[in-house]
XYZ file of C-alpha atoms in Angstrom:
314
model
C -4.326 -22.017 -25.361
C -1.374 -19.605 -25.071
C 2.114 -20.699 -26.009
C 3.225 -20.528 -22.358
C 0.304 -22.725 -21.254
C 1.101 -25.136 -24.050
C 4.727 -25.323 -22.900
C 3.631 -25.907 -19.326
C 1.349 -28.798 -20.331
C 3.333 -30.593 -22.999
C 7.039 -30.188 -22.590
C 10.014 -30.029 -20.322
C 12.480 -27.202 -20.189
C 15.076 -29.604 -21.566
C 13.274 -29.700 -24.895
C 13.328 -25.910 -25.073
C 17.027 -25.664 -24.197
C 17.812 -28.200 -26.925
C 15.685 -26.251 -29.396
C 17.439 -22.953 -28.625
C 20.853 -24.592 -29.032
C 19.963 -25.891 -32.492
C 18.315 -22.569 -33.433
C 21.485 -20.733 -32.467
C 23.954 -23.066 -34.195
C 21.721 -24.155 -37.111
C 23.782 -27.311 -36.991
C 22.798 -30.451 -35.064
C 26.362 -31.645 -34.632
C 27.606 -28.345 -33.186
C 24.506 -28.018 -30.998
C 25.035 -31.529 -29.634
C 28.649 -30.718 -28.795
C 27.548 -27.537 -27.065
C 25.012 -29.477 -25.002
C 27.494 -32.295 -24.299
C 25.228 -34.972 -25.738
C 25.352 -37.101 -28.878
C 23.483 -36.063 -32.002
C 20.834 -38.840 -32.208
C 19.236 -38.032 -28.805
C 19.214 -34.355 -29.733
C 17.436 -35.079 -33.010
C 14.867 -37.201 -31.175
C 14.185 -34.413 -28.654
C 13.570 -31.910 -31.455
C 11.234 -34.332 -33.228
C 9.325 -34.905 -29.980
C 9.035 -31.137 -29.509
C 7.677 -30.655 -33.030
C 5.168 -33.449 -32.474
C 4.022 -31.939 -29.180
C 3.318 -28.494 -30.606
C 2.268 -29.889 -34.010
C 4.513 -27.570 -35.949
C 7.662 -28.053 -37.981
C 10.412 -25.879 -36.511
C 13.379 -26.688 -38.757
C 13.987 -27.372 -42.441
C 16.616 -30.115 -42.581
C 18.636 -31.346 -45.550
C 22.141 -32.605 -46.164
C 23.550 -29.110 -46.726
C 22.025 -26.971 -43.971
C 19.476 -26.501 -41.203
C 17.073 -23.546 -41.265
C 14.299 -22.294 -39.036
C 10.812 -22.317 -40.498
C 8.632 -19.244 -40.008
C 6.982 -21.094 -37.139
C 10.438 -21.893 -35.778
C 11.499 -18.232 -35.875
C 8.410 -17.227 -33.942
C 8.925 -20.064 -31.473
C 12.570 -19.080 -30.928
C 11.568 -15.507 -30.116
C 8.916 -16.576 -27.608
C 11.065 -19.233 -25.939
C 13.904 -16.721 -25.550
C 11.526 -14.344 -23.754
C 10.313 -17.230 -21.612
C 13.828 -18.053 -20.437
C 14.524 -14.382 -19.757
C 11.428 -14.279 -17.562
C 12.533 -17.430 -15.762
C 15.897 -15.821 -15.048
C 14.190 -12.674 -13.753
C 11.945 -14.785 -11.507
C 14.963 -16.652 -10.161
C 16.805 -13.419 -9.369
C 13.758 -11.924 -7.679
C 13.212 -15.111 -5.664
C 16.822 -14.903 -4.500
C 16.334 -11.283 -3.432
C 13.192 -12.220 -1.466
C 15.174 -14.924 0.293
C 17.877 -12.387 1.126
C 15.351 -10.413 3.121
C 15.939 -13.021 5.798
C 19.677 -13.496 5.459
C 21.583 -11.672 2.782
C 23.049 -8.310 1.833
C 21.438 -4.910 1.392
C 23.568 -2.169 -0.149
C 22.886 1.553 0.331
C 24.727 4.264 -1.593
C 24.806 7.965 -0.747
C 26.501 11.135 -1.935
C 28.925 12.824 0.449
C 27.023 16.094 0.642
C 23.978 14.601 2.361
C 25.349 11.960 4.719
C 24.001 12.650 8.204
C 23.106 11.016 11.499
C 19.791 9.944 9.984
C 21.678 7.380 7.863
C 23.094 5.805 11.016
C 19.592 5.805 12.472
C 18.367 4.078 9.314
C 20.881 1.236 9.701
C 19.927 0.791 13.366
C 16.259 0.711 12.382
C 16.824 -1.889 9.660
C 19.066 -4.022 11.880
C 16.272 -4.283 14.415
C 13.847 -5.470 11.758
C 16.241 -7.686 9.783
C 18.951 -8.833 12.206
C 20.515 -11.377 9.837
C 20.978 -9.006 6.902
C 24.402 -7.499 6.233
C 23.879 -3.787 5.521
C 26.608 -1.999 3.570
C 27.121 1.732 2.953
C 28.953 3.222 -0.026
C 29.810 6.842 -0.811
C 29.158 7.082 -4.562
C 28.434 9.911 -6.999
C 24.931 10.340 -8.399
C 25.905 9.161 -11.893
C 27.579 6.010 -10.610
C 24.684 5.275 -8.252
C 22.229 5.269 -11.137
C 24.399 2.831 -13.100
C 24.948 0.635 -10.046
C 21.213 0.465 -9.356
C 20.449 -0.417 -12.982
C 23.011 -3.217 -12.766
C 21.663 -4.528 -9.463
C 24.817 -3.630 -7.509
C 22.935 -1.570 -4.906
C 19.394 -1.706 -3.543
C 18.912 1.910 -2.428
C 20.525 5.133 -3.533
C 20.460 8.658 -2.095
C 21.246 11.193 -4.811
C 20.808 14.742 -5.953
C 18.289 14.830 -8.793
C 17.523 14.868 -11.669
C 17.454 11.261 -12.786
C 16.484 9.801 -16.156
C 16.212 6.019 -16.194
C 13.251 3.814 -17.145
C 14.448 1.157 -14.679
C 14.519 3.350 -11.574
C 11.855 4.717 -9.243
C 12.700 8.061 -7.637
C 11.075 9.691 -4.604
C 11.847 13.187 -3.354
C 13.392 13.076 0.123
C 13.845 16.794 0.696
C 14.523 20.018 -1.188
C 17.696 21.882 -0.308
C 18.730 25.485 -0.929
C 22.250 26.889 -1.311
C 24.598 28.933 0.837
C 27.917 30.657 0.225
C 30.630 29.329 2.543
C 33.723 31.414 3.275
C 36.617 31.841 5.680
C 35.734 34.652 8.062
C 39.320 35.857 8.401
C 39.823 36.070 4.614
C 36.481 37.381 3.363
C 34.512 40.300 4.769
C 30.881 39.853 3.815
C 27.744 40.307 5.886
C 24.695 39.795 3.674
C 23.355 38.333 0.469
C 23.370 41.804 -1.091
C 27.164 41.729 -0.979
C 27.513 38.474 -2.942
C 28.408 40.327 -6.221
C 31.563 41.550 -4.453
C 32.882 37.977 -4.649
C 33.404 38.168 -8.417
C 37.188 38.546 -8.045
C 37.558 35.791 -5.431
C 38.677 32.231 -6.148
C 36.144 29.406 -5.841
C 36.201 25.753 -4.843
C 33.570 23.658 -6.648
C 32.529 20.065 -7.079
C 34.293 18.413 -10.001
C 32.292 18.819 -13.214
C 32.730 15.191 -14.290
C 31.819 13.883 -10.828
C 28.607 15.920 -10.415
C 27.827 17.627 -13.764
C 24.296 18.821 -12.923
C 25.332 20.153 -9.526
C 28.299 21.938 -11.101
C 26.007 23.630 -13.634
C 23.642 24.786 -10.880
C 26.522 26.459 -9.056
C 27.465 28.307 -12.245
C 23.848 29.452 -12.621
C 23.871 30.753 -9.056
C 26.961 32.861 -9.712
C 25.465 34.144 -12.968
C 22.374 35.266 -11.049
C 24.611 37.510 -8.920
C 26.333 38.888 -12.017
C 29.664 37.103 -12.318
C 31.436 34.000 -13.553
C 33.376 32.254 -10.762
C 37.127 31.769 -10.944
C 37.281 28.059 -10.159
C 40.767 27.257 -8.905
C 40.168 24.055 -6.956
C 37.755 21.155 -7.519
C 36.870 18.207 -5.305
C 34.597 15.159 -5.268
C 33.850 15.397 -1.546
C 31.967 18.049 0.423
C 34.256 17.682 3.450
C 37.289 18.441 1.290
C 35.573 21.541 -0.107
C 34.703 22.849 3.353
C 38.254 22.141 4.537
C 39.775 24.030 1.583
C 37.534 26.987 2.367
C 38.518 26.799 6.031
C 42.194 26.855 5.006
C 41.608 30.084 3.085
C 42.085 28.587 -0.407
C 38.804 29.926 -1.759
C 35.087 30.237 -1.202
C 32.332 27.897 -2.294
C 28.602 27.335 -2.561
C 27.212 24.348 -0.669
C 23.770 22.922 0.130
C 22.138 24.873 2.946
C 21.626 21.675 4.911
C 25.406 21.423 5.232
C 25.669 25.067 6.241
C 22.985 24.856 8.910
C 24.700 21.973 10.640
C 28.279 23.272 10.615
C 29.434 24.753 13.912
C 32.986 25.759 12.934
C 33.612 29.306 14.181
C 36.177 29.966 11.419
C 33.636 29.469 8.658
C 30.759 31.733 7.700
C 27.645 30.977 5.649
C 25.207 33.206 3.799
C 22.041 31.586 2.533
C 21.065 32.492 -1.032
C 17.387 33.302 -0.625
C 16.823 35.603 -3.599
C 17.593 33.073 -6.318
C 14.955 30.447 -7.067
C 17.323 27.501 -7.433
C 17.212 24.356 -5.352
C 18.703 20.892 -5.306
C 16.408 17.924 -4.774
C 17.708 15.033 -2.706
C 15.954 11.856 -3.830
C 15.722 8.199 -2.862
C 16.121 5.799 -5.785
C 15.207 2.123 -6.010
C 14.650 -0.382 -8.792
C 11.124 -0.379 -10.222
C 11.123 -4.175 -9.888
C 12.180 -4.134 -6.232
C 9.269 -4.589 -3.849
C 11.205 -6.216 -1.009
C 10.244 -5.546 2.580
C 13.718 -4.170 3.374
C 13.494 -1.563 0.615
C 9.979 -0.543 1.651
C 11.056 -0.223 5.277
C 14.180 1.805 4.411
C 12.313 4.249 2.181
C 9.444 4.654 4.662
C 11.901 5.392 7.478
C 13.789 8.041 5.487
C 10.598 9.707 4.280
C 9.390 9.890 7.878
C 12.607 11.738 8.741
C 12.568 14.113 5.788
C 12.293 17.279 7.878
C 15.634 19.084 7.806
C 15.236 19.930 11.460
C 15.863 16.250 12.218
C 19.233 16.203 10.433
C 22.466 16.438 12.370
C 25.393 16.248 9.951
C 28.409 14.207 10.957
C 31.255 15.831 9.008
C 33.660 13.009 9.754
C 31.809 11.002 7.152
C 31.320 13.715 4.484
């Protein structure tokens, strides 16, 4: 019989909590104080536990208390058991929240679009009592938040390296140069090298390090190192700075294709084989119906032709 089966048959969780307290303190008096009980009942519970599993767990004498080899093994297994119980409790709570609770979705500013609003409407119809919350958060912070259970779904620009997170490609995006038409005279991709003496507006390196590096690679492909004068953490701010004539930038083509401002021009970078992957991230342990529904909806809308960017939210 396995240790877990034995625990299920012979003992109460109270015995195990008392055992862990004594194993941690290695002092019956201190353990009793920690548990808010007197020492004699605690000693009796430990004796009962040892009798149930037919193993001596502690070496007791007037000077000290020590774990036996069997006790050390038992402590390790019981600790894992309680960790599993906590995980089960948390997961049970999340399942219950599918009916009435909170579901948090994070996104990066450069990909927010009308499809996100459609997603919330879709989920509200299916789960009317759930409170859906949206947060604009950088990729790095989204990954940490998901690992810590602070969000349920993230929309990021890859790559991602985390053993706790499941990532699914939503769509692959190219890049386009964005410029103020009255300040820059450029008509084709072949003229991109002429921009070497211009000032650039980029995403902040600390905010989006991988994305920042990709932009540098793009400039290197066209034979120059950009003069980065301004940095921002928000795509709308970057586009606005470009519109105000404070520099040029390189943005995801999805943003370019959905911008209708007559003062701004875009040139798609088709020659360079560099892309940015927009991915959906969820916890590997999350199999809730809300998460499944949200991911399925977004994947069904992955065609860029369905996206209509709302720049008031970028």
